[in-house]
Short mmCIF file of C-alpha atoms in Angstrom, two decimals:
data_model
loop_
_atom_site.label_atom_id
_atom_site.label_comp_id
_atom_site.label_asym_id
_atom_site.label_seq_id
_atom_site.Cartn_x
_atom_site.Cartn_y
_atom_site.Cartn_z
CA UNK A 1 209.08 68.53 281.25
CA UNK A 2 208.55 65.20 283.07
CA UNK A 3 209.89 61.71 282.41
CA UNK A 4 206.98 60.79 280.16
CA UNK A 5 207.59 63.82 277.95
CA UNK A 6 211.25 62.82 277.61
CA UNK A 7 210.36 59.24 276.71
CA UNK A 8 207.89 60.43 274.10
CA UNK A 9 210.57 62.64 272.57
CA UNK A 10 213.01 59.73 272.44
CA UNK A 11 210.43 57.43 270.86
CA UNK A 12 209.58 60.08 268.29
CA UNK A 13 213.26 60.48 267.43
CA UNK A 14 213.65 56.72 267.07
CA UNK A 15 210.66 56.61 264.71
CA UNK A 16 212.20 59.39 262.61
CA UNK A 17 215.41 57.38 262.36
CA UNK A 18 213.54 54.32 261.09
CA UNK A 19 211.79 56.36 258.40
CA UNK A 20 214.91 58.24 257.31
CA UNK A 21 216.78 55.18 255.96
CA UNK A 22 219.97 56.23 257.76
CA UNK A 23 222.88 53.85 257.93
CA UNK A 24 223.41 51.85 261.14
CA UNK A 25 226.43 54.00 262.03
CA UNK A 26 224.47 57.22 261.50
CA UNK A 27 221.64 55.84 263.65
CA UNK A 28 224.04 55.08 266.48
CA UNK A 29 225.57 58.55 266.34
CA UNK A 30 222.16 60.25 266.21
CA UNK A 31 220.82 58.11 269.07
CA UNK A 32 223.84 59.05 271.15
CA UNK A 33 223.34 62.72 270.38
CA UNK A 34 219.59 62.64 271.19
CA UNK A 35 220.23 60.80 274.44
CA UNK A 36 222.74 63.41 275.57
CA UNK A 37 220.19 66.18 275.09
CA UNK A 38 216.99 64.61 276.48
CA UNK A 39 217.07 66.56 279.72
CA UNK A 40 217.44 69.98 278.12
CA UNK A 41 214.94 72.76 277.58
CA UNK A 42 215.02 76.39 276.49
CA UNK A 43 215.07 77.66 280.07
CA UNK A 44 217.84 76.44 282.34
CA UNK A 45 216.45 74.34 285.20
CA UNK A 46 216.78 75.94 288.62
CA UNK A 47 219.81 74.53 290.42
CA UNK A 48 221.16 75.03 293.90
CA UNK A 49 224.29 77.07 293.54
CA UNK A 50 227.21 77.51 295.90
CA UNK A 51 228.35 80.98 296.85
CA UNK A 52 231.08 82.15 294.53
CA UNK A 53 234.27 82.77 296.48
CA UNK A 54 235.50 85.36 294.05
CA UNK A 55 234.04 87.23 291.10
CA UNK A 56 234.52 85.40 287.83
CA UNK A 57 236.22 87.59 285.29
CA UNK A 58 234.47 87.30 281.94
CA UNK A 59 237.03 89.35 280.08
CA UNK A 60 237.11 87.99 276.55
CA UNK A 61 240.15 86.25 275.14
CA UNK A 62 240.98 87.01 271.56
CA UNK A 63 238.09 86.60 269.19
CA UNK A 64 240.03 84.12 267.12
CA UNK A 65 240.72 81.78 270.06
CA UNK A 66 237.10 81.87 271.17
CA UNK A 67 235.56 81.20 267.81
CA UNK A 68 237.88 78.40 266.81
CA UNK A 69 235.91 76.33 269.32
CA UNK A 70 232.71 76.67 267.31
CA UNK A 71 231.70 73.16 266.40
CA UNK A 72 231.17 72.26 262.75
CA UNK A 73 227.51 72.21 261.81
CA UNK A 74 226.48 69.26 259.67
CA UNK A 75 223.11 68.09 258.37
CA UNK A 76 221.17 70.80 260.20
CA UNK A 77 217.40 70.41 260.02
CA UNK A 78 215.36 73.59 260.60
CA UNK A 79 212.48 72.64 262.88
CA UNK A 80 209.82 75.33 262.81
CA UNK A 81 207.28 73.50 264.97
CA UNK A 82 207.83 73.43 268.73
CA UNK A 83 205.53 73.06 271.71
CA UNK A 84 206.82 76.18 273.49
CA UNK A 85 207.19 79.68 272.17
CA UNK A 86 210.37 81.67 272.69
CA UNK A 87 211.95 84.70 271.05
CA UNK A 88 215.64 84.67 270.15
CA UNK A 89 217.21 88.08 269.48
CA UNK A 90 220.68 87.90 267.93
CA UNK A 91 223.22 90.70 268.27
CA UNK A 92 224.04 90.51 264.57
CA UNK A 93 226.96 92.90 264.58
CA UNK A 94 228.66 91.00 267.37
CA UNK A 95 228.16 87.60 265.75
CA UNK A 96 229.17 88.80 262.29
CA UNK A 97 232.35 90.39 263.62
CA UNK A 98 233.20 87.32 265.71
CA UNK A 99 232.69 85.03 262.73
CA UNK A 100 234.75 87.29 260.48
CA UNK A 101 237.83 87.38 262.71
CA UNK A 102 237.58 83.67 263.47
CA UNK A 103 237.99 82.86 259.79
CA UNK A 104 240.76 85.21 258.75
CA UNK A 105 243.98 83.87 257.20
CA UNK A 106 246.92 83.76 259.58
CA UNK A 107 248.79 86.32 257.48
CA UNK A 108 246.10 88.90 258.25
CA UNK A 109 245.76 87.95 261.91
CA UNK A 110 249.45 88.60 262.51
CA UNK A 111 249.85 91.61 260.23
CA UNK A 112 250.98 94.75 262.06
CA UNK A 113 249.63 97.42 259.69
CA UNK A 114 246.52 97.85 257.58
CA UNK A 115 248.71 97.98 254.49
CA UNK A 116 250.17 94.60 255.35
CA UNK A 117 246.68 93.19 255.91
CA UNK A 118 245.47 94.45 252.56
CA UNK A 119 248.13 92.41 250.80
CA UNK A 120 246.38 89.22 251.92
CA UNK A 121 242.72 90.20 251.46
CA UNK A 122 242.58 87.89 248.45
CA UNK A 123 243.03 84.94 250.81
CA UNK A 124 239.83 85.72 252.73
CA UNK A 125 236.94 83.36 251.96
CA UNK A 126 235.05 84.83 249.01
CA UNK A 127 232.97 83.88 246.00
CA UNK A 128 234.35 83.49 242.49
CA UNK A 129 233.14 87.04 241.87
CA UNK A 130 235.21 88.39 244.74
CA UNK A 131 232.41 88.86 247.31
CA UNK A 132 233.78 88.37 250.82
CA UNK A 133 231.77 85.77 252.75
CA UNK A 134 233.79 84.49 255.71
CA UNK A 135 231.80 86.42 258.32
CA UNK A 136 228.40 85.72 256.79
CA UNK A 137 229.30 82.04 256.43
CA UNK A 138 230.00 81.73 260.16
CA UNK A 139 226.92 83.77 261.05
CA UNK A 140 224.56 81.58 259.01
CA UNK A 141 226.18 78.41 260.32
CA UNK A 142 225.64 79.44 263.95
CA UNK A 143 222.15 80.91 263.43
CA UNK A 144 220.93 77.74 261.74
CA UNK A 145 222.46 75.71 264.55
CA UNK A 146 220.55 77.72 267.16
CA UNK A 147 217.28 77.31 265.25
CA UNK A 148 217.91 73.57 265.24
CA UNK A 149 219.05 72.97 268.80
CA UNK A 150 217.56 75.81 270.88
CA UNK A 151 214.30 75.73 268.89
CA UNK A 152 213.12 79.34 269.11
CA UNK A 153 209.71 79.99 267.55
CA UNK A 154 210.44 83.68 266.93
CA UNK A 155 213.63 85.36 265.73
CA UNK A 156 215.08 88.82 265.10
CA UNK A 157 218.57 90.02 264.18
CA UNK A 158 219.77 93.48 265.25
CA UNK A 159 222.56 95.27 263.36
CA UNK A 160 224.62 98.44 263.69
CA UNK A 161 224.57 100.70 260.65
CA UNK A 162 227.18 103.24 261.77
CA UNK A 163 229.09 104.49 264.81
CA UNK A 164 227.52 107.91 264.31
CA UNK A 165 224.54 107.35 266.62
CA UNK A 166 222.59 109.56 269.04
CA UNK A 167 225.27 108.89 271.67
CA UNK A 168 227.69 111.04 269.66
CA UNK A 169 225.44 113.98 270.61
CA UNK A 170 226.06 113.16 274.28
CA UNK A 171 229.80 112.59 273.96
CA UNK A 172 231.63 113.23 270.72
CA UNK A 173 234.45 110.81 271.58
CA UNK A 174 232.08 107.89 272.15
CA UNK A 175 233.74 104.82 270.59
CA UNK A 176 236.46 107.22 269.46
CA UNK A 177 239.28 104.79 270.23
CA UNK A 178 238.03 102.08 267.88
CA UNK A 179 239.87 101.40 264.66
CA UNK A 180 238.05 101.75 261.33
CA UNK A 181 236.12 98.65 260.28
CA UNK A 182 238.12 96.60 257.80
CA UNK A 183 236.69 96.73 254.27
CA UNK A 184 236.07 92.97 253.92
CA UNK A 185 234.01 93.03 257.13
CA UNK A 186 232.19 96.26 256.32
CA UNK A 187 231.06 94.90 252.96
CA UNK A 188 229.49 91.86 254.60
CA UNK A 189 226.96 93.87 256.62
CA UNK A 190 224.86 94.53 253.53
CA UNK A 191 225.32 90.96 252.32
CA UNK A 192 224.11 89.58 255.66
CA UNK A 193 221.13 91.92 255.81
CA UNK A 194 220.05 91.08 252.27
CA UNK A 195 220.39 87.34 252.84
CA UNK A 196 218.43 87.41 256.10
CA UNK A 197 215.63 89.48 254.62
CA UNK A 198 215.50 87.22 251.57
CA UNK A 199 214.84 84.14 253.71
CA UNK A 200 212.27 85.90 255.90
CA UNK A 201 214.25 86.80 259.04
CA UNK A 202 213.38 90.20 260.53
CA UNK A 203 216.36 92.59 260.62
CA UNK A 204 216.36 95.76 262.73
CA UNK A 205 218.84 98.46 261.71
CA UNK A 206 218.89 102.27 261.68
CA UNK A 207 219.23 104.39 258.58
CA UNK A 208 222.24 106.74 258.84
CA UNK A 209 221.41 110.38 259.55
CA UNK A 210 223.42 113.58 259.51
CA UNK A 211 222.12 114.77 262.88
CA UNK A 212 222.40 111.28 264.53
CA UNK A 213 219.14 111.89 266.42
CA UNK A 214 217.27 108.74 265.45
CA UNK A 215 220.26 106.50 264.78
CA UNK A 216 220.44 103.60 267.21
CA UNK A 217 222.77 100.69 267.89
CA UNK A 218 221.98 97.00 267.70
CA UNK A 219 221.65 96.74 271.46
CA UNK A 220 219.02 99.51 271.49
CA UNK A 221 216.84 97.46 269.14
CA UNK A 222 217.47 94.32 271.20
CA UNK A 223 216.51 96.17 274.38
CA UNK A 224 213.35 97.50 272.78
CA UNK A 225 212.28 94.06 271.57
CA UNK A 226 212.93 92.40 274.93
CA UNK A 227 210.90 94.98 276.87
CA UNK A 228 208.13 95.01 274.28
CA UNK A 229 207.58 91.26 274.18
CA UNK A 230 208.86 89.76 277.45
CA UNK A 231 205.39 89.87 278.98
CA UNK A 232 204.15 87.69 276.12
CA UNK A 233 207.02 85.29 275.49
CA UNK A 234 210.37 84.20 277.03
CA UNK A 235 213.24 86.15 275.45
CA UNK A 236 216.88 85.15 274.96
CA UNK A 237 219.45 87.73 273.81
CA UNK A 238 222.51 86.19 272.15
CA UNK A 239 225.64 88.36 272.27
CA UNK A 240 229.20 88.73 273.52
CA UNK A 241 228.61 92.34 274.62
CA UNK A 242 228.29 92.70 278.40
CA UNK A 243 226.21 95.87 277.97
CA UNK A 244 223.31 93.48 277.36
CA UNK A 245 223.43 92.30 280.98
CA UNK A 246 221.38 95.35 281.98
CA UNK A 247 218.48 93.84 280.00
CA UNK A 248 218.26 90.66 282.11
CA UNK A 249 214.77 90.49 283.58
CA UNK A 250 212.21 88.06 284.98
CA UNK A 251 211.43 86.67 281.51
CA UNK A 252 214.57 87.77 279.63
CA UNK A 253 217.92 85.99 279.74
CA UNK A 254 221.22 86.91 278.12
CA UNK A 255 223.11 84.16 276.33
CA UNK A 256 226.67 85.43 276.71
CA UNK A 257 229.06 83.97 274.17
CA UNK A 258 232.38 83.75 275.98
CA UNK A 259 235.40 81.51 276.21
CA UNK A 260 234.92 81.67 280.01
CA UNK A 261 231.49 80.03 279.89
CA UNK A 262 232.69 76.71 281.34
CA UNK A 263 234.63 78.41 284.15
CA UNK A 264 231.69 80.61 285.12
CA UNK A 265 229.30 77.66 285.09
CA UNK A 266 231.66 75.59 287.23
CA UNK A 267 231.85 78.36 289.82
CA UNK A 268 228.05 78.47 289.87
CA UNK A 269 227.84 74.65 290.22
CA UNK A 270 226.15 74.37 286.83
CA UNK A 271 226.85 71.65 284.29
CA UNK A 272 226.65 73.27 280.86
CA UNK A 273 226.15 69.87 279.25
CA UNK A 274 222.76 69.73 280.94
CA UNK A 275 221.73 73.13 279.58
CA UNK A 276 220.32 73.63 276.12
CA UNK A 277 222.61 76.49 275.17
CA UNK A 278 224.68 77.46 272.12
CA UNK A 279 228.34 76.46 272.20
CA UNK A 280 230.62 78.50 274.54
CA UNK A 281 227.62 80.24 276.06
CA UNK A 282 226.58 81.06 279.63
CA UNK A 283 223.00 82.00 280.41
CA UNK A 284 222.60 85.00 282.69
CA UNK A 285 219.42 85.15 284.73
CA UNK A 286 218.75 87.74 287.43
CA UNK A 287 220.01 85.41 290.16
CA UNK A 288 223.09 84.26 288.26
CA UNK A 289 224.04 87.83 287.38
CA UNK A 290 224.04 88.66 291.08
CA UNK A 291 226.22 85.65 291.83
CA UNK A 292 228.75 86.22 289.06
CA UNK A 293 228.94 90.02 288.91
CA UNK A 294 227.70 90.92 292.39
CA UNK A 295 225.34 93.35 290.67
CA UNK A 296 221.65 93.59 289.83
CA UNK A 297 220.76 94.08 286.14
CA UNK A 298 219.93 97.78 286.50
CA UNK A 299 223.28 98.37 288.23
CA UNK A 300 225.28 97.48 285.12
CA UNK A 301 224.89 101.05 283.86
CA UNK A 302 225.81 102.51 287.27
CA UNK A 303 228.87 100.28 287.31
CA UNK A 304 229.98 101.61 283.92
CA UNK A 305 229.21 105.15 285.06
CA UNK A 306 231.86 104.77 287.76
CA UNK A 307 234.35 102.29 286.28
CA UNK A 308 233.96 103.36 282.64
CA UNK A 309 234.24 101.15 279.55
CA UNK A 310 237.39 101.35 277.45
CA UNK A 311 235.88 99.39 274.54
CA UNK A 312 233.25 102.09 273.97
CA UNK A 313 235.47 104.90 275.28
CA UNK A 314 233.04 105.68 278.12
CA UNK A 315 235.19 107.65 280.58
CA UNK A 316 233.48 106.92 283.89
CA UNK A 317 235.35 108.28 286.91
CA UNK A 318 239.03 107.99 286.08
CA UNK A 319 240.99 106.22 288.76
CA UNK A 320 238.04 104.28 290.18
CA UNK A 321 237.55 100.64 289.28
CA UNK A 322 235.73 97.50 290.41
CA UNK A 323 237.11 97.53 293.95
CA UNK A 324 235.36 100.86 294.51
CA UNK A 325 232.31 100.80 292.25
CA UNK A 326 230.91 97.40 293.25
CA UNK A 327 231.03 97.91 297.06
CA UNK A 328 229.47 101.38 296.67
CA UNK A 329 226.65 100.05 294.50
CA UNK A 330 226.02 97.16 296.87
CA UNK A 331 225.53 99.74 299.63
CA UNK A 332 223.73 102.50 297.72
CA UNK A 333 222.06 100.66 294.81
CA UNK A 334 222.40 103.49 292.23
CA UNK A 335 224.75 106.28 291.20
CA UNK A 336 222.09 108.82 292.17
CA UNK A 337 221.88 107.38 295.69
CA UNK A 338 225.64 107.66 296.14
CA UNK A 339 225.66 111.35 295.26
CA UNK A 340 222.52 112.03 297.27
CA UNK A 341 224.43 110.91 300.35
CA UNK A 342 227.50 113.10 299.77
CA UNK A 343 226.51 116.17 297.76
CA UNK A 344 225.38 118.20 300.78
CA UNK A 345 228.46 117.43 302.87
CA UNK A 346 231.20 119.96 303.57
CA UNK A 347 234.88 119.05 303.45
CA UNK A 348 234.89 117.70 306.99
CA UNK A 349 231.75 115.67 306.33
CA UNK A 350 233.28 114.18 303.18
CA UNK A 351 236.34 113.06 305.15
CA UNK A 352 234.18 111.44 307.81
CA UNK A 353 232.10 109.70 305.13
CA UNK A 354 235.27 108.41 303.44
CA UNK A 355 236.41 106.98 306.77
CA UNK A 356 233.05 105.26 307.22
CA UNK A 357 233.37 103.73 303.75
CA UNK A 358 236.88 102.49 304.50
CA UNK A 359 235.75 100.82 307.71
CA UNK A 360 232.50 99.42 306.34
CA UNK A 361 233.32 98.67 302.70
CA UNK A 362 237.09 98.32 302.77
CA UNK A 363 237.69 100.88 300.01
CA UNK A 364 240.24 103.64 299.75
CA UNK A 365 239.14 107.25 299.82
CA UNK A 366 237.46 107.93 296.42
CA UNK A 367 235.79 111.15 297.54
CA UNK A 368 237.90 113.65 295.62
CA UNK A 369 237.43 111.79 292.35
CA UNK A 370 233.70 111.39 292.95
CA UNK A 371 233.24 115.08 293.58
CA UNK A 372 235.47 116.37 290.80
CA UNK A 373 234.18 113.99 288.11
CA UNK A 374 230.47 114.04 288.94
CA UNK A 375 229.48 115.27 285.47
CA UNK A 376 231.54 112.54 283.81
CA UNK A 377 229.79 109.91 285.91
CA UNK A 378 226.27 110.96 284.94
CA UNK A 379 227.23 111.43 281.29
CA UNK A 380 228.77 107.95 281.29
CA UNK A 381 225.55 106.50 282.70
CA UNK A 382 223.60 108.02 279.80
CA UNK A 383 226.06 106.54 277.31
CA UNK A 384 225.89 103.08 278.89
CA UNK A 385 222.10 102.94 279.12
CA UNK A 386 220.48 100.86 276.38
CA UNK A 387 217.31 102.37 274.95
CA UNK A 388 214.23 100.23 275.36
CA UNK A 389 211.58 102.53 273.91
CA UNK A 390 212.33 102.85 270.19
CA UNK A 391 209.15 103.14 268.14
CA UNK A 392 209.22 99.70 266.52
CA UNK A 393 206.12 98.85 264.51
CA UNK A 394 206.22 95.08 264.97
CA UNK A 395 203.96 92.43 266.42
CA UNK A 396 205.04 89.08 267.77
CA UNK A 397 203.62 87.42 264.67
CA UNK A 398 206.01 89.50 262.55
CA UNK A 399 208.93 87.74 264.26
CA UNK A 400 207.64 84.19 263.93
CA UNK A 401 210.16 81.91 262.21
CA UNK A 402 208.92 80.98 258.78
CA UNK A 403 212.08 80.44 256.77
CA UNK A 404 211.60 79.33 253.19
CA UNK A 405 214.06 76.46 252.88
CA UNK A 406 214.15 76.67 249.09
CA UNK A 407 215.09 80.34 249.17
CA UNK A 408 217.61 79.65 251.93
CA UNK A 409 219.26 76.97 249.82
CA UNK A 410 219.27 79.31 246.80
CA UNK A 411 220.98 82.02 248.88
CA UNK A 412 223.58 79.64 250.26
CA UNK A 413 224.29 78.28 246.79
CA UNK A 414 224.44 81.79 245.32
CA UNK A 415 227.20 82.80 247.71
CA UNK A 416 228.96 79.43 247.52
CA UNK A 417 228.18 78.27 251.06
CA UNK A 418 227.16 74.81 249.99
CA UNK A 419 228.91 73.14 252.92
CA UNK A 420 226.17 74.42 255.25
CA UNK A 421 223.75 71.50 255.27
CA UNK A 422 220.03 71.99 255.90
#
């Protein structure tokens, strides 16, 4: 986008203001907003970045703290016509959950038991008929905002249907440490799906099955869509789940929703105000993933195979963390390459190899754990690997945004979300 394109955009915006009969104050505010965004585009411009002195930790703060920063959306206009095509894939389960916890009453947030929480369920945002809506409200608010400001031409939302997926066949304790989903949140999954489908947004979700074989998670659908369409259209995956980082590719970016977005960008010498991104979001490209995480996209699964993932109860190799896994992967590239180099060694050879690693990589001797927990490592890699080959009968045209504004307004009115302006 050159200077003339930007000037044309500004002139077009000014003409719209004249025709809209806005007040002088509204015109000034809108002009200010347009001016601040003139140099933005869907893809972040290439910038020279300084070497990061230390890895930026993107560990999430509490969901409530992060989401309270979500700016209020007012007078959103859905613009379905853009000059560049792009596909936005939303991790629906992540965004719904984030929105739900961000809008819980304080009594529930600080309750210590489920019984105590249940006493205050009546204070959760709901319709007059008692239908919980706090999570769906936040979801719709943010989705409409992204359609407005990031201007995707194609859209899909991926949802989890159950924790009983094909990964339970690999490891029965997968996600076994997670607490049951609270009823007010669980009930909003169906509400969200029905609302999205009513307005014409494609939703991908598995049907529950007793044998789990063909039951997939939201990230499996997102991975499948990105690999299926990235040769045809730029893809952005919006999530707060770092598993998605393995999907970063030459034409696929991950929009990571995190309270650390500003800190990460600063370390990368990037000004987020110059990037057309959702609020509290950092865009991971292949190069930026290497700078921030010191890993290539495909190494995310190898990293989890060694270090594990407590949120999903992926065991990894117990006792080995980042200080071991990252240096080893920088040297060997994959988990398979690490074991290829040590599996034929006898006890003396293993000791010599451990000494070499200490001198070259600066890591303590992890050899005993690597040898004893080999099976755990390879199982963990299977658990962490997002499927990208689900049989999805969709074309790019099926994902094109064509939201019926009248139906959207009817849905928002039906569930008493009238404060979301279109």
